[in-house]
CSV table of C-alpha atoms in Angstrom, one decimal:
chain,number,residue,atom,x,y,z
P,1,MET,CA,-19.3,69.5,0.8
P,2,SER,CA,-15.8,69.0,2.0
P,3,VAL,CA,-15.5,65.8,0.0
P,4,LEU,CA,-16.5,67.6,-3.2
P,5,ARG,CA,-14.0,70.4,-2.4
P,6,LYS,CA,-11.3,67.7,-1.9
P,7,ILE,CA,-12.1,66.1,-5.2
P,8,ALA,CA,-12.1,69.4,-7.0
P,9,LYS,CA,-8.7,70.3,-5.4
P,10,THR,CA,-7.2,66.9,-6.5
P,11,LEU,CA,-8.4,67.3,-10.1
P,12,LEU,CA,-7.1,70.8,-10.2
P,13,ALA,CA,-3.6,69.7,-9.0
P,14,GLU,CA,-3.6,66.8,-11.5
P,15,CYS,CA,-4.5,69.2,-14.3
P,16,ARG,CA,-1.6,71.5,-13.3
P,17,GLY,CA,0.8,68.6,-13.1
P,18,ARG,CA,-0.2,66.5,-16.1
P,19,GLY,CA,-2.1,68.9,-18.2
P,20,THR,CA,-5.9,68.9,-18.7
P,21,TYR,CA,-6.0,66.6,-21.7
P,22,HIS,CA,-3.8,63.9,-20.1
P,23,THR,CA,-5.7,64.1,-16.8
P,24,LEU,CA,-9.0,63.5,-18.8
P,25,LEU,CA,-7.4,60.5,-20.5
P,26,LEU,CA,-6.2,59.1,-17.2
P,27,TYR,CA,-9.6,59.4,-15.5
P,28,MET,CA,-11.3,58.0,-18.6
P,29,SER,CA,-9.0,55.0,-18.4
P,30,HIS,CA,-9.8,54.6,-14.7
P,31,SER,CA,-13.6,54.8,-15.4
P,32,ILE,CA,-13.3,52.1,-18.2
P,33,GLY,CA,-11.3,49.9,-15.8
P,34,ILE,CA,-14.0,50.1,-13.1
P,35,LEU,CA,-16.7,49.3,-15.8
P,36,ARG,CA,-14.5,46.3,-17.0
P,37,ALA,CA,-14.2,45.1,-13.4
P,38,TYR,CA,-17.9,45.3,-12.8
P,39,VAL,CA,-18.6,43.3,-16.0
P,40,ASN,CA,-16.0,40.7,-15.0
P,41,ALA,CA,-17.6,40.4,-11.5
P,42,LEU,CA,-21.0,40.0,-13.2
P,43,VAL,CA,-19.7,37.1,-15.4
P,44,TYR,CA,-18.5,35.3,-12.2
P,45,PHE,CA,-21.2,36.6,-9.9
P,46,LYS,CA,-21.4,33.2,-8.0
P,47,ASN,CA,-17.7,33.3,-7.3
P,48,ILE,CA,-16.6,36.9,-6.9
P,49,GLU,CA,-17.5,39.2,-3.9
P,50,SER,CA,-16.1,42.7,-4.6
P,51,SER,CA,-16.4,46.4,-4.0
P,52,ILE,CA,-15.2,49.1,-6.4
P,53,PHE,CA,-12.0,48.1,-8.1
P,54,SER,CA,-10.3,48.7,-11.5
P,55,LEU,CA,-9.4,46.1,-14.1
P,56,GLN,CA,-7.3,47.6,-16.9
P,57,SER,CA,-7.3,46.4,-20.5
P,58,ASN,CA,-6.4,42.7,-21.3
P,59,SER,CA,-6.5,41.8,-17.7
P,60,ARG,CA,-8.9,39.1,-16.4
P,61,ILE,CA,-10.1,37.3,-13.3
P,62,GLU,CA,-11.4,33.8,-13.9
P,63,ALA,CA,-13.0,31.1,-11.8
P,64,TYR,CA,-12.8,27.6,-13.1
P,65,SER,CA,-14.9,25.9,-10.5
P,66,LYS,CA,-18.3,26.5,-8.8
P,67,HIS,CA,-16.4,26.1,-5.5
P,68,ALA,CA,-13.8,28.9,-6.2
P,69,LYS,CA,-14.1,32.0,-4.0
P,70,ILE,CA,-12.7,35.4,-4.8
P,71,TYR,CA,-12.8,38.5,-2.6
P,72,ILE,CA,-11.6,41.8,-3.9
P,73,GLY,CA,-11.6,44.8,-1.5
P,74,LYS,CA,-12.1,48.5,-2.1
P,75,PHE,CA,-10.0,50.5,-4.6
P,76,VAL,CA,-7.9,47.5,-5.7
P,77,PHE,CA,-6.2,48.5,-9.0
P,78,ILE,CA,-5.1,45.8,-11.5
P,79,ARG,CA,-3.1,47.1,-14.5
P,80,LYS,CA,-2.8,45.7,-18.0
P,81,HIS,CA,-2.2,42.1,-19.2
P,82,THR,CA,-2.6,40.5,-15.7
P,83,SER,CA,-4.2,37.0,-15.3
P,84,ILE,CA,-5.8,35.9,-12.1
P,85,ARG,CA,-7.1,32.3,-12.0
P,86,VAL,CA,-8.9,30.5,-9.2
P,87,ASP,CA,-9.6,26.8,-9.6
P,88,GLN,CA,-11.0,23.8,-7.6
P,89,HIS,CA,-11.8,24.9,-4.0
P,90,GLY,CA,-9.4,27.8,-4.2
P,91,GLU,CA,-9.9,30.9,-2.1
P,92,LEU,CA,-8.3,34.2,-3.1
P,93,ARG,CA,-8.5,37.4,-1.0
P,94,ILE,CA,-7.2,40.7,-2.2
P,95,GLU,CA,-7.7,43.3,0.5
P,96,ASP,CA,-8.3,47.1,0.1
P,97,LYS,CA,-6.0,49.4,-1.9
P,98,VAL,CA,-3.8,46.6,-3.3
P,99,PHE,CA,-2.0,47.6,-6.5
P,100,ILE,CA,-1.1,45.0,-9.1
P,101,ASN,CA,1.1,46.1,-12.0
P,102,ASP,CA,1.3,44.9,-15.6
P,103,ASN,CA,1.8,41.2,-16.7
P,104,CYS,CA,1.3,39.6,-13.4
P,105,HIS,CA,0.0,36.0,-12.9
P,106,ILE,CA,-1.8,34.8,-9.8
P,107,ASN,CA,-2.8,31.1,-9.8
P,108,CYS,CA,-4.8,29.8,-6.9
P,109,ALA,CA,-6.0,26.3,-6.3
P,110,HIS,CA,-6.1,26.4,-2.5
P,111,ARG,CA,-5.5,29.7,-0.7
P,112,ILE,CA,-3.8,33.0,-1.5
P,113,SER,CA,-4.3,36.2,0.6
P,114,ILE,CA,-2.8,39.6,-0.2
P,115,GLY,CA,-3.0,42.2,2.6
P,116,ARG,CA,-4.1,45.8,2.2
P,117,LEU,CA,-1.9,48.5,0.7
P,118,THR,CA,0.4,45.8,-0.8
P,119,LYS,CA,2.1,46.9,-4.1
P,120,ILE,CA,3.1,44.3,-6.7
P,121,ALA,CA,5.5,45.3,-9.5
P,122,PRO,CA,5.3,44.0,-13.2
P,123,HIS,CA,5.9,40.4,-14.2
P,124,VAL,CA,5.3,38.9,-10.7
P,125,SER,CA,4.0,35.3,-10.5
P,126,ILE,CA,2.2,34.0,-7.4
P,127,ASN,CA,1.3,30.2,-7.2
P,128,ASP,CA,-0.1,28.3,-4.2
P,129,HIS,CA,0.5,24.9,-5.9
P,130,ASP,CA,3.0,22.8,-7.8
P,131,HIS,CA,2.4,20.2,-10.5
P,132,ASN,CA,2.9,16.7,-9.1
P,133,TYR,CA,5.5,15.7,-11.7
P,134,LYS,CA,6.7,12.7,-9.6
P,135,HIS,CA,3.1,11.3,-9.4
P,136,LEU,CA,3.8,9.9,-5.9
P,137,THR,CA,0.1,10.3,-5.1
P,138,GLY,CA,-2.9,10.4,-7.3
P,139,ASP,CA,-3.3,14.1,-7.0
P,140,HIS,CA,-2.5,16.2,-10.1
P,141,LEU,CA,-1.4,19.2,-7.9
P,142,ILE,CA,0.5,19.6,-4.6
P,143,LYS,CA,-1.3,22.5,-2.9
P,144,GLY,CA,-0.2,24.9,-0.2
P,145,GLU,CA,-0.8,28.5,0.8
P,146,VAL,CA,0.6,32.0,0.0
P,147,ILE,CA,-0.1,34.6,2.7
P,148,ILE,CA,1.2,38.1,2.0
P,149,GLY,CA,0.8,40.7,4.8
P,150,GLU,CA,-0.1,44.4,4.7
P,151,ASN,CA,1.9,47.1,3.1
P,152,VAL,CA,4.3,44.7,1.4
P,153,TRP,CA,6.4,45.8,-1.6
P,154,ILE,CA,7.0,43.0,-4.2
P,155,GLY,CA,9.6,44.0,-6.9
P,156,SER,CA,9.4,43.1,-10.6
P,157,ASN,CA,10.0,39.5,-11.9
P,158,VAL,CA,9.5,38.0,-8.4
P,159,VAL,CA,8.2,34.4,-8.2
P,160,ILE,CA,6.3,33.4,-5.1
P,161,LEU,CA,5.9,29.7,-4.5
P,162,ARG,CA,3.5,27.6,-2.4
P,163,ASP,CA,3.8,27.6,1.4
P,164,THR,CA,5.1,31.2,1.6
P,165,PHE,CA,4.3,33.6,4.4
P,166,ILE,CA,5.4,37.2,4.0
P,167,GLY,CA,5.1,39.5,7.0
P,168,ASP,CA,3.8,43.1,7.1
P,169,ASN,CA,5.9,45.9,5.6
P,170,ALA,CA,8.4,43.4,4.0
P,171,VAL,CA,10.2,44.2,0.8
P,172,ILE,CA,10.9,41.5,-1.8
P,173,ALA,CA,13.8,42.5,-4.0
P,174,ALA,CA,13.3,42.3,-7.8
P,175,GLY,CA,14.1,38.9,-9.4
P,176,SER,CA,13.7,36.9,-6.2
P,177,VAL,CA,12.2,33.4,-5.9
P,178,VAL,CA,10.4,33.2,-2.6
P,179,LYS,CA,9.5,30.1,-0.6
P,180,GLY,CA,9.1,29.8,3.1
P,181,HIS,CA,8.8,32.5,5.8
P,182,VAL,CA,9.8,36.2,5.3
P,183,PRO,CA,9.6,38.1,8.6
P,184,ALA,CA,7.8,41.4,8.9
P,185,ASN,CA,9.8,44.6,8.4
P,186,THR,CA,12.6,42.9,6.5
P,187,VAL,CA,14.1,43.1,3.0
P,188,PHE,CA,14.3,39.7,1.2
P,189,LEU,CA,17.0,39.3,-1.5
P,190,ASN,CA,17.3,36.0,-3.2
P,191,LYS,CA,20.7,36.3,-5.1
P,192,ARG,CA,21.2,33.6,-7.6
P,193,GLU,CA,24.6,32.8,-9.1
P,194,LYS,CA,25.0,31.4,-12.6
P,195,SER,CA,25.5,27.6,-12.5
P,196,TYR,CA,25.8,25.2,-15.4
P,197,ILE,CA,25.0,21.5,-15.1
P,198,PRO,CA,26.3,19.2,-17.8
P,199,TYR,CA,23.8,16.8,-19.3
P,200,ALA,CA,24.4,13.4,-21.0
P,201,ASN,CA,24.2,13.2,-24.8
């Protein structure tokens, strides 16, 4: 009974703050997102293990290999136009209550883990591999890991590269390119100055 009372109280507060019409639209959008996530998980039922999560319009989670493994925790919220791809023997874990904003790209070919309560701003790119453009070995990709701790805030337009480990409660400033180890409870700011390199005609 106390749970129903809490839900009713929350809805009432939302209606007062947003207005009844906009609150209804918001919750309808959430419901459609949960349905979309359920359908997406059904399509890749051999690859995805998930609880209740929301996948907003034009977002998708795709597995390109029978070996790909995807775990999505409770109340993960993925906003619009986000692409999540897992290939080869890739393992992707997104823990409970992670928020992923619009136009993000997560590409996993080996291992990516995102800790609970982490928030990811728009236009963030996370990759656990590079293309082997030098072709020093026969492999098409050079693979690594990306491990993001709990309660991390990742600002907009951040690029996270392979072999990156971000500790709990870290903040990654907008526009940063991250590779390597970011300690817990720190702010990471990757300031890039303009540089111009002449090229031969």
